Coordinates of C-alpha atoms in Angstrom, one line a residue:
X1392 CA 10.4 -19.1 -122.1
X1393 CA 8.8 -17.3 -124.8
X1394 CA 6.5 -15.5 -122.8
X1395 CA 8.9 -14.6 -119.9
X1396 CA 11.0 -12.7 -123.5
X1397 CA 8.4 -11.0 -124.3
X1398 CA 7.8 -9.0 -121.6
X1399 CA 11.5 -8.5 -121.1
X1400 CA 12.1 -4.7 -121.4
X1401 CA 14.3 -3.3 -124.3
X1402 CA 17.3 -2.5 -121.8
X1403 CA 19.8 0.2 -122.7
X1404 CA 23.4 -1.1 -123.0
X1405 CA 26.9 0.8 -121.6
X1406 CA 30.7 -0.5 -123.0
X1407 CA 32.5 -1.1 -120.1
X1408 CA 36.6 -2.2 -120.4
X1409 CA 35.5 -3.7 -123.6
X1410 CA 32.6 -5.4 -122.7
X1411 CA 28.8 -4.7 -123.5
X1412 CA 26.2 -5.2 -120.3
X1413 CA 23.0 -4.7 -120.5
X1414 CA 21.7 -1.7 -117.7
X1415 CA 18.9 -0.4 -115.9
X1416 CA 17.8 2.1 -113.0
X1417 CA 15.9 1.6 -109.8
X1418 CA 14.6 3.4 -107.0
X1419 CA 15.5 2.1 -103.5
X1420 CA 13.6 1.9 -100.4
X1421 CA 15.7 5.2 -99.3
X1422 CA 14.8 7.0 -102.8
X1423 CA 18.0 6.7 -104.1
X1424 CA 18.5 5.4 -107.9
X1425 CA 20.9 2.0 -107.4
X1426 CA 22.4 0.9 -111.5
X1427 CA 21.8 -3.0 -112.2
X1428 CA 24.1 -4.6 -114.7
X1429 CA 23.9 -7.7 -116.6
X1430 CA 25.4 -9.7 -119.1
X1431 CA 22.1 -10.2 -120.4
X1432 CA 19.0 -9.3 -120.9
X1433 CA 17.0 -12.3 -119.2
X1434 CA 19.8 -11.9 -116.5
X1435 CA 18.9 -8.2 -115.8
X1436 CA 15.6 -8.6 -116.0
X1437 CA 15.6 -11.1 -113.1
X1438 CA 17.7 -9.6 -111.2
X1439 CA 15.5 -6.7 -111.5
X1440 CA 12.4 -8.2 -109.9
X1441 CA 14.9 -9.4 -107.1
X1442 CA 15.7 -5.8 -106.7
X1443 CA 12.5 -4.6 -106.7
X1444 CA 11.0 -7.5 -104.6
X1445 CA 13.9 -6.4 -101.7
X1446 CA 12.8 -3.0 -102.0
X1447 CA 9.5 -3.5 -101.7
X1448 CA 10.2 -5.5 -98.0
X1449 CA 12.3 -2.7 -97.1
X1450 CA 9.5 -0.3 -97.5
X1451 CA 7.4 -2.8 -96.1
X1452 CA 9.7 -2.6 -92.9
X1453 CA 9.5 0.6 -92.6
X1454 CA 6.3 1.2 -92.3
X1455 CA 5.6 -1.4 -90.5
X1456 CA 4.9 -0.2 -86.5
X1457 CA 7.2 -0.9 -83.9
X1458 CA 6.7 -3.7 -81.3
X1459 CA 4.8 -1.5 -78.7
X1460 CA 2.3 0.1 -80.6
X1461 CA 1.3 -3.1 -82.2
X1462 CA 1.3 -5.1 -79.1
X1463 CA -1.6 -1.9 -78.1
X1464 CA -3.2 -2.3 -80.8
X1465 CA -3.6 -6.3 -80.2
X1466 CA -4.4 -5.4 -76.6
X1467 CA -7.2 -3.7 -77.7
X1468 CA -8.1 -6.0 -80.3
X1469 CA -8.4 -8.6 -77.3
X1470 CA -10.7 -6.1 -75.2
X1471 CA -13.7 -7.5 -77.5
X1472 CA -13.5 -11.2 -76.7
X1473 CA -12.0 -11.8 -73.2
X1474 CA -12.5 -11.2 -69.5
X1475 CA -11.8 -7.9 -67.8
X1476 CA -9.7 -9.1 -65.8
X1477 CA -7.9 -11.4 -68.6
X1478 CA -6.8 -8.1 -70.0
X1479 CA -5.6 -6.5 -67.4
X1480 CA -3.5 -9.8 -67.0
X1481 CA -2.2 -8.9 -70.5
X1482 CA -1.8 -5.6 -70.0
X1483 CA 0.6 -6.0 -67.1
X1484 CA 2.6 -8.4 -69.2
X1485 CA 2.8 -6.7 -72.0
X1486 CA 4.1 -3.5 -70.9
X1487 CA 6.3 -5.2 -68.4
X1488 CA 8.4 -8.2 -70.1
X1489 CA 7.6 -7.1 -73.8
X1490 CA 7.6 -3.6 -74.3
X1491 CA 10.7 -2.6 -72.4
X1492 CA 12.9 -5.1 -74.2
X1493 CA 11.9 -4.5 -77.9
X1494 CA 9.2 -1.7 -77.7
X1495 CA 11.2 0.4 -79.8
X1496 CA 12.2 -2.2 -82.9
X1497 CA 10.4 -2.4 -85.9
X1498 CA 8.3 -5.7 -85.6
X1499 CA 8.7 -6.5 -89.1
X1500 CA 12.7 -6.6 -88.2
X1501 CA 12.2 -8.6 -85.0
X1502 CA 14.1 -12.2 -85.2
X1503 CA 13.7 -15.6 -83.0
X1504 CA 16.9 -14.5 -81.5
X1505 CA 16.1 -10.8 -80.4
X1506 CA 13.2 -12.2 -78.8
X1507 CA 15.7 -14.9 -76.8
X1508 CA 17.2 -12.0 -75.4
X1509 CA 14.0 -10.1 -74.5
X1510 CA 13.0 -13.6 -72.3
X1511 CA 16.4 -13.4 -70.4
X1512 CA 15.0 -11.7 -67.7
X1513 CA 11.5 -13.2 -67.8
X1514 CA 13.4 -16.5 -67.6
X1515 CA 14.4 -15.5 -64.0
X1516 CA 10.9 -15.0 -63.0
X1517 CA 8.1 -18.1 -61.9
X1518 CA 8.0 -20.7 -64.6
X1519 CA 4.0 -19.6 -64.8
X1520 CA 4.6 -16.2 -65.6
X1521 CA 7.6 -17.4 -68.3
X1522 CA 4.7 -19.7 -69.9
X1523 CA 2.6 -17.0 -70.0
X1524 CA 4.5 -14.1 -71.7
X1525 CA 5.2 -16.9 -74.6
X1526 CA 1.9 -18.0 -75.2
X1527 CA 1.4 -14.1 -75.3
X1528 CA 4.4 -13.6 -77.5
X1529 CA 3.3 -16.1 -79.7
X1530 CA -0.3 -14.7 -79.9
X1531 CA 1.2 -11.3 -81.2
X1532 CA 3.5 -12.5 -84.2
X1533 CA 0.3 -14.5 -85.2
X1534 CA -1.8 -12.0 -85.6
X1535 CA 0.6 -9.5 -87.0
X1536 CA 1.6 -12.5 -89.8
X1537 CA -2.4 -12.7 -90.5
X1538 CA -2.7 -9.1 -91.0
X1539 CA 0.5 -9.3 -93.1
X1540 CA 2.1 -6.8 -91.1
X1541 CA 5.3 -9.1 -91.0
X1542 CA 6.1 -11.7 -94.0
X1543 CA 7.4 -14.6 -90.8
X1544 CA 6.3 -15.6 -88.0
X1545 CA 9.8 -15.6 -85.6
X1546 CA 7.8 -17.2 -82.8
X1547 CA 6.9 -20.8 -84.7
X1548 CA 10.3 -22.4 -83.1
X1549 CA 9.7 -20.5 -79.2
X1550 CA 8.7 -23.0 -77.0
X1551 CA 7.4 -22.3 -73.4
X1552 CA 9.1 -25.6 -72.0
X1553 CA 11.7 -25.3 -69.0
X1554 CA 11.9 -21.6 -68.5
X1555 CA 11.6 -19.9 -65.8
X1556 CA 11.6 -20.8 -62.1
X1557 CA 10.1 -23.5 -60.8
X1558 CA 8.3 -22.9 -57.8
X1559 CA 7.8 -24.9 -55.1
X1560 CA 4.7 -27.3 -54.4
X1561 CA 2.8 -25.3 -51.6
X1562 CA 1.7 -27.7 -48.8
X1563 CA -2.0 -27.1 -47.4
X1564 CA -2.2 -26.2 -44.0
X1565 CA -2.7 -28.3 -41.5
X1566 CA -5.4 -28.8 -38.0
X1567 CA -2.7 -27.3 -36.1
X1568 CA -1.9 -24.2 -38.3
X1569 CA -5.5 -23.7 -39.1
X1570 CA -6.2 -23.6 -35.4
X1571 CA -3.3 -21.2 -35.1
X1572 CA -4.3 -19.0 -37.9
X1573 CA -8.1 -18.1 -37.1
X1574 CA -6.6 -17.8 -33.1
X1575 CA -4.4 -14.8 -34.4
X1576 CA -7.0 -13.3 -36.5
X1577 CA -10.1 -13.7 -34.4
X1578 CA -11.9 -10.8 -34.0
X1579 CA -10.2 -8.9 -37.0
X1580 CA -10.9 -7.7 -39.9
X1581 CA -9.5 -10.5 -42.8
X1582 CA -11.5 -13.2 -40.1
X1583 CA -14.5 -13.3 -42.2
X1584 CA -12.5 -13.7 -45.5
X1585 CA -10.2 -16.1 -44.2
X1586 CA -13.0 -19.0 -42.4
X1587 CA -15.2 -18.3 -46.1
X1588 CA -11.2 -19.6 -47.8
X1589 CA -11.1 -22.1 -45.3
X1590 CA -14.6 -23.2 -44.9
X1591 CA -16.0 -22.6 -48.5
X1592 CA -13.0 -22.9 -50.9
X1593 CA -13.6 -19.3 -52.7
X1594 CA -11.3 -17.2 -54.8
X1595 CA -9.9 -14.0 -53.2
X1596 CA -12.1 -12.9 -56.5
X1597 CA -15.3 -14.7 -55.2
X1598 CA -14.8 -14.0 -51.5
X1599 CA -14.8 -9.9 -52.0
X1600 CA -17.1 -9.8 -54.5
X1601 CA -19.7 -11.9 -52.2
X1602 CA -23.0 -9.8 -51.3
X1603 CA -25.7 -11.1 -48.0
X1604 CA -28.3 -11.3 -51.1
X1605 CA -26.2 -14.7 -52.5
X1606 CA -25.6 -16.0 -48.5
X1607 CA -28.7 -18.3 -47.5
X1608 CA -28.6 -18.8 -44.1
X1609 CA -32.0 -19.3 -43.0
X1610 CA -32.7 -22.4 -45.5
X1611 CA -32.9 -25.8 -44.5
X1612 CA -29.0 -26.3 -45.7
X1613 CA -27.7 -22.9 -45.3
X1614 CA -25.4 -22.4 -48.6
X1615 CA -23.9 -19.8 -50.3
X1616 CA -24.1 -18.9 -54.7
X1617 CA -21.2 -17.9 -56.3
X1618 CA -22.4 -15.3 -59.4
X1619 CA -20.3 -12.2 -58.7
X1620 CA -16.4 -11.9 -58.5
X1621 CA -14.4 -9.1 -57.2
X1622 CA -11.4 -7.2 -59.4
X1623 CA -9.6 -3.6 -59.3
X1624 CA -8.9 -1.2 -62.3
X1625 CA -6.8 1.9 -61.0
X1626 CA -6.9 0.3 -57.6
X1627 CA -10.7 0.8 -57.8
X1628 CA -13.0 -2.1 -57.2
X1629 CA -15.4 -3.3 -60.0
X1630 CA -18.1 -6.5 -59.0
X1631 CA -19.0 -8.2 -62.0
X1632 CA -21.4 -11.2 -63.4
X1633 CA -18.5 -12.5 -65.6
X1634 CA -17.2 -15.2 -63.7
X1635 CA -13.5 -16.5 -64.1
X1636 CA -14.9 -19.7 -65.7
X1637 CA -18.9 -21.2 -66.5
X1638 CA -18.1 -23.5 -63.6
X1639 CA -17.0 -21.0 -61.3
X1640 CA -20.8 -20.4 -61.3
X1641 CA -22.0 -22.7 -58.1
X1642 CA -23.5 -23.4 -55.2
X1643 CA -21.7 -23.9 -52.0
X1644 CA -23.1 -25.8 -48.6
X1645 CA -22.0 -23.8 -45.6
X1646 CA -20.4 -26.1 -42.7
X1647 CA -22.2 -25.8 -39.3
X1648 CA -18.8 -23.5 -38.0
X1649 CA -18.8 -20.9 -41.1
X1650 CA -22.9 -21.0 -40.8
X1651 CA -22.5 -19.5 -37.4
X1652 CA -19.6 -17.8 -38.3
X1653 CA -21.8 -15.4 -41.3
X1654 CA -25.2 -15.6 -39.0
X1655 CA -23.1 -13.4 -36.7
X1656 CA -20.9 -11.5 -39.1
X1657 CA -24.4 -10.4 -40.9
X1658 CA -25.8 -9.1 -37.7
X1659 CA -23.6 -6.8 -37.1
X1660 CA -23.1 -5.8 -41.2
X1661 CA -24.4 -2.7 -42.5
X1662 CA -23.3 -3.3 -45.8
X1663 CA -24.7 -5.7 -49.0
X1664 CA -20.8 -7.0 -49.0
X1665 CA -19.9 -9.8 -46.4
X1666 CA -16.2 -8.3 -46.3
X1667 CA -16.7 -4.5 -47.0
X1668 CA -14.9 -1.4 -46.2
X1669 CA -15.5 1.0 -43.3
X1670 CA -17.8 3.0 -45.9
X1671 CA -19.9 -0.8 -47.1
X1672 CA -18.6 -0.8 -50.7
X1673 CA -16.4 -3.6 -51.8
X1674 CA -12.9 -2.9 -51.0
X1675 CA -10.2 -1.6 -53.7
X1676 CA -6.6 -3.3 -54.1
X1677 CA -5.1 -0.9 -51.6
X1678 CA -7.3 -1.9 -49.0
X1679 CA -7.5 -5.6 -49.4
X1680 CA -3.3 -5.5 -49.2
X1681 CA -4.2 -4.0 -45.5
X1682 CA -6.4 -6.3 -44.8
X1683 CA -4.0 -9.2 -45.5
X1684 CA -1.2 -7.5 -43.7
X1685 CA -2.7 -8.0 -39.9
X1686 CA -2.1 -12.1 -41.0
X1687 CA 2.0 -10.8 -42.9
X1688 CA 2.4 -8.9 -39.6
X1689 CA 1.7 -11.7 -37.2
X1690 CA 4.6 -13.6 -38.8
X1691 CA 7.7 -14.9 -37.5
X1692 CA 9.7 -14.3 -40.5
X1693 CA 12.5 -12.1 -41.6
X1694 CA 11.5 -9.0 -43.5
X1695 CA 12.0 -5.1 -44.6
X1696 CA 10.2 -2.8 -42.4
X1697 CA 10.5 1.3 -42.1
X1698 CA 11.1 3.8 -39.3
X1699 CA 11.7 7.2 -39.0
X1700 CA 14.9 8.6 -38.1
X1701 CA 15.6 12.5 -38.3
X1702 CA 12.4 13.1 -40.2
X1703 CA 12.9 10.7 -42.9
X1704 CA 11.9 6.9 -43.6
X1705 CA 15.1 4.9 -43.0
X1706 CA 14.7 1.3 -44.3
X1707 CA 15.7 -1.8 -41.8
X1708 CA 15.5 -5.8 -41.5
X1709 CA 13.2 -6.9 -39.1
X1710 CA 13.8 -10.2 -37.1
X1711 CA 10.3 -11.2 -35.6
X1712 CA 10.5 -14.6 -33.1
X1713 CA 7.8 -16.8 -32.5
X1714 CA 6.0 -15.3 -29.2
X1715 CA 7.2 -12.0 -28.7
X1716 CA 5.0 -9.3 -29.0
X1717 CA 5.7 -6.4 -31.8
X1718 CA 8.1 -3.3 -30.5
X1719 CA 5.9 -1.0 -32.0
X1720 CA 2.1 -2.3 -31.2
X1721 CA 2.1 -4.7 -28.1
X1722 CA -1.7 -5.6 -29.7
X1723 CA 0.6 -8.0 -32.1
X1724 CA 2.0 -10.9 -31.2
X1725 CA 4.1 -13.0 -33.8
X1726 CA 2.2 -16.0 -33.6
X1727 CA 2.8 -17.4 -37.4
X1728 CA 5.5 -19.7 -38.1
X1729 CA 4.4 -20.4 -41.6
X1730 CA 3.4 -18.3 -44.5
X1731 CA -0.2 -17.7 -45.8
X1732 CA -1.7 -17.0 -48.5
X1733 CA -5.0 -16.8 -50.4
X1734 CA -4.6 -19.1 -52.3
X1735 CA -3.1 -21.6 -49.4
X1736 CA -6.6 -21.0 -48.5
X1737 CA -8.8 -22.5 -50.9
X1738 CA -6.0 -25.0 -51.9
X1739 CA -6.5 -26.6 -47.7
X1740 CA -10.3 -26.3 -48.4
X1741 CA -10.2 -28.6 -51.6
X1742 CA -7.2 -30.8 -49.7
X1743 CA -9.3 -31.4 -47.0
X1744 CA -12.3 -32.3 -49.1
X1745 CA -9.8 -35.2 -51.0
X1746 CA -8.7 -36.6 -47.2
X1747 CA -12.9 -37.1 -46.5
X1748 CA -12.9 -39.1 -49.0
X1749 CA -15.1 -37.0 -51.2
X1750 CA -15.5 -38.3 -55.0
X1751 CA -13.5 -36.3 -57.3
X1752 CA -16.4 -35.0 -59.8
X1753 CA -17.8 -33.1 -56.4
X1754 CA -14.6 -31.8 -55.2
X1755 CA -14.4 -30.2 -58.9
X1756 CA -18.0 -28.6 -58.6
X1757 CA -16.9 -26.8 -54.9
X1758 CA -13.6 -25.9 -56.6
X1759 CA -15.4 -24.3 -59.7
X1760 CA -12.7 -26.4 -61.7
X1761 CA -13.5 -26.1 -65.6
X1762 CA -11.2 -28.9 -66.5
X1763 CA -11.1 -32.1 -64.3
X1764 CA -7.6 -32.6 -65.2
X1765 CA -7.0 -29.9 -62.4
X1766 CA -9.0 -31.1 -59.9
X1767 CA -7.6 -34.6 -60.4
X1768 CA -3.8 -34.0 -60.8
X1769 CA -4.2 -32.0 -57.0
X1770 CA -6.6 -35.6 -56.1
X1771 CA -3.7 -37.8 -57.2
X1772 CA -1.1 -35.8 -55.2
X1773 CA -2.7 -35.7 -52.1
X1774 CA -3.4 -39.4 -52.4
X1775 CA -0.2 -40.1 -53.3
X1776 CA 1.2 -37.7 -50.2
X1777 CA -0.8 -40.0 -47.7
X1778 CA 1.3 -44.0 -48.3
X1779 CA -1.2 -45.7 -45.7
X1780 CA -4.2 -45.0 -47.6
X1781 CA -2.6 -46.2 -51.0
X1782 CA -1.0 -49.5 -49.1
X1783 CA -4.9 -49.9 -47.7
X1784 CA -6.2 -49.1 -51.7
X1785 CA -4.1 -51.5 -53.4
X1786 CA -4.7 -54.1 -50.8
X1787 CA -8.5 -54.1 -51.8
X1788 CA -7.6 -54.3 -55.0
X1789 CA -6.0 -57.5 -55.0
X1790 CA -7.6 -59.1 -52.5
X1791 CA -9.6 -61.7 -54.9
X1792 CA -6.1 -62.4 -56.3
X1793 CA -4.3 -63.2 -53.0
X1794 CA -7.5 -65.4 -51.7
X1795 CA -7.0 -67.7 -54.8

């Protein structure tokens, strides 16, 4: 106590209705002097360092940048340590679910429940992307609490659990809509990318960034490596070495049909890319969203479409039915009663390898899987999706039981 008095400043004093109180004068975060009173001196005194400790924060606040140009500067900041296309990934989530909601606050001044709001509208979007913009939320505030650009971290309480939308479990496709699928495509240009999803279980990543000098067909067991993978910046296509994970990195034995399938596709190629544009390069985002739309426009299902009336683009709904023939090209016939996707794919490829009984620790290495967890939790539900083979499975297992 002793100590803490002697370094107590000699306050001046002011009479006020009779009373004494001891006084002194600060400068606030505005730069306006603010009077303290106190009855004493040890009172004043602490309430001084209050003061000053409050203004100091509110300075602190405002200098502190605002939510977007830190969450640019941690962008950047990122660009040294992950994957190209992990940053673009960033970057599109970011500036859309982030920025626009609290670009403009101070993120010294953002609280747990500002950021609540913000995720009102992420909320209504796939429980993946929801997940996603948390992990990323939370990621920010970390680093801006390390770098002491904020004193608290609002994001320790946020919790990525049941938000967002769950989405359905896709179903692989089956003999029949295989058959139906490569029917309505043979011959055109996504056929080739579509038998190496099928066939070979690649990424839409892996399948466009896929060169003839990686595709050995004339080897004893014709297979295929995986080292490039395909992605876009500005719509324009960049191949790279970095692959999405060290496992993606594999080899892949080509079945008899896709064999056949590539001998002839490479006979008539002109190109060092197995699915190339018209000029041989790889294609850009643009053109691999045409190249998916001759499978979207084969489909029997409901959806906007455009046509011209008076000189402008009027838009309309358009009721496709199975088996009829398109109004404007008669070379497309709606032959697709299901949807497809890239992805649906490589997820019927890695299905089918489950239902041939192949072991689980080989399905991962075709899949490229980094973590068995994923390769299993698909294994167990695709088990668990076929009852006969489980009834068979369990009877084996307690068949030394039962004898006795």
């Amino acid at each position: 106590m002793a100590g803490k008095r002697s370094r107590i400043p000699k306050y001046g004093t002011v009479e006020i209705n009779g009373h004494t109180y001891y006084r002194t004068n600060i400068t606030d975060s505005e730069g306006k002097q603010r009077t303290l009173y106190a009855k004493t001196r040890e009172e004043l005194y602490d309430k001084e360092l209050d003061t000053l400790s409050q203004v100091d924060d509110d300075r602190q606040r405002r200098k502190s940048p605002t939510v977007a140009d830190y969450c640019e500067k941690w962008l950047v900041m990122q660009s040294a340590h992950v994957r190209t296309t992990t940053l673009t990934d960033y970057k599109s989530k970011v500036r859309r679910n982030i920025i626009p909601y609290l670009g403009d606050k101070k993120i010294a001044e953002v609280t747990l429940d500002d950021i609540q709001l913000a995720l009102v509208p992420v909320s209504k979007k796939s429980a993946s992307v929801y997940k996603s913009v948390i992990v990323i939320y939370k990621c920010i505030f970390r680093a801006a609490e390390e770098s002491r650009i904020i004193k608290k971290n609002p994001t320790v309480y946020l919790s990525p659990k049941g938000g967002g939308v769950p989405q359905a479990e896709k179903q692989p496709l089956t003999d029949k809509q295989v058959q139906r699928l490569l029917d309505a495509v043979r011959g055109l240009p996504p056929y080739i990318f579509i038998m190496l999803g099928l066939y070979a279980g690649l990424r839409r990543e892996e399948i466009l960034g896929l060169q003839w000098d990686s595709v050995y067909l004339d080897s004893e067991a014709p297979y295929l490596a995986v080292r490039r993978a395909w992605h876009t910046e500005h719509n324009r296509p960049v191949i790279s070495t970095e692959l999405k994970t060290a496992a993606a990195k594999r080899n892949i034995p080509l079945p008899d049909h896709l064999a056949a399938c590539l001998r002839e596709a490479k006979r008539n190629s002109t190109s060092d890319y197995v699915v190339a544009n018209r000029d041989g390069g790889p294609l850009s985002y643009t053109q691999f969203k045409r190249l998916w739309q001759y499978v979207v426009t084969r489909t029997a299902k409901p959806r906007s479409a455009r046509k011209l009336v008076d000189g402008k683009y009027v838009k309309y709904m358009l009721y496709p039915e199975l088996g009829e023939k398109a109004r404007n090209n008669g070379h497309v016939v709606y032959s697709l009663d299901f949807d497809v996707t890239p992805h649906l794919l490589r997820h019927t490829y890695i299905t089918n390898l489950i239902h041939a009984s192949v072991d689980p620790k080989t399905v991962q290495y075709l899949a490229g899987h980094e973590n068995s967890r994923i390769t299993m939790d698909i294994y167990a539900k695709v088990k668990y999706n076929r009852p006969d083979d489980v009834v068979k499975a369990m009877t084996s297992a307690f068949a030394e039981w039962d004898a006795s």
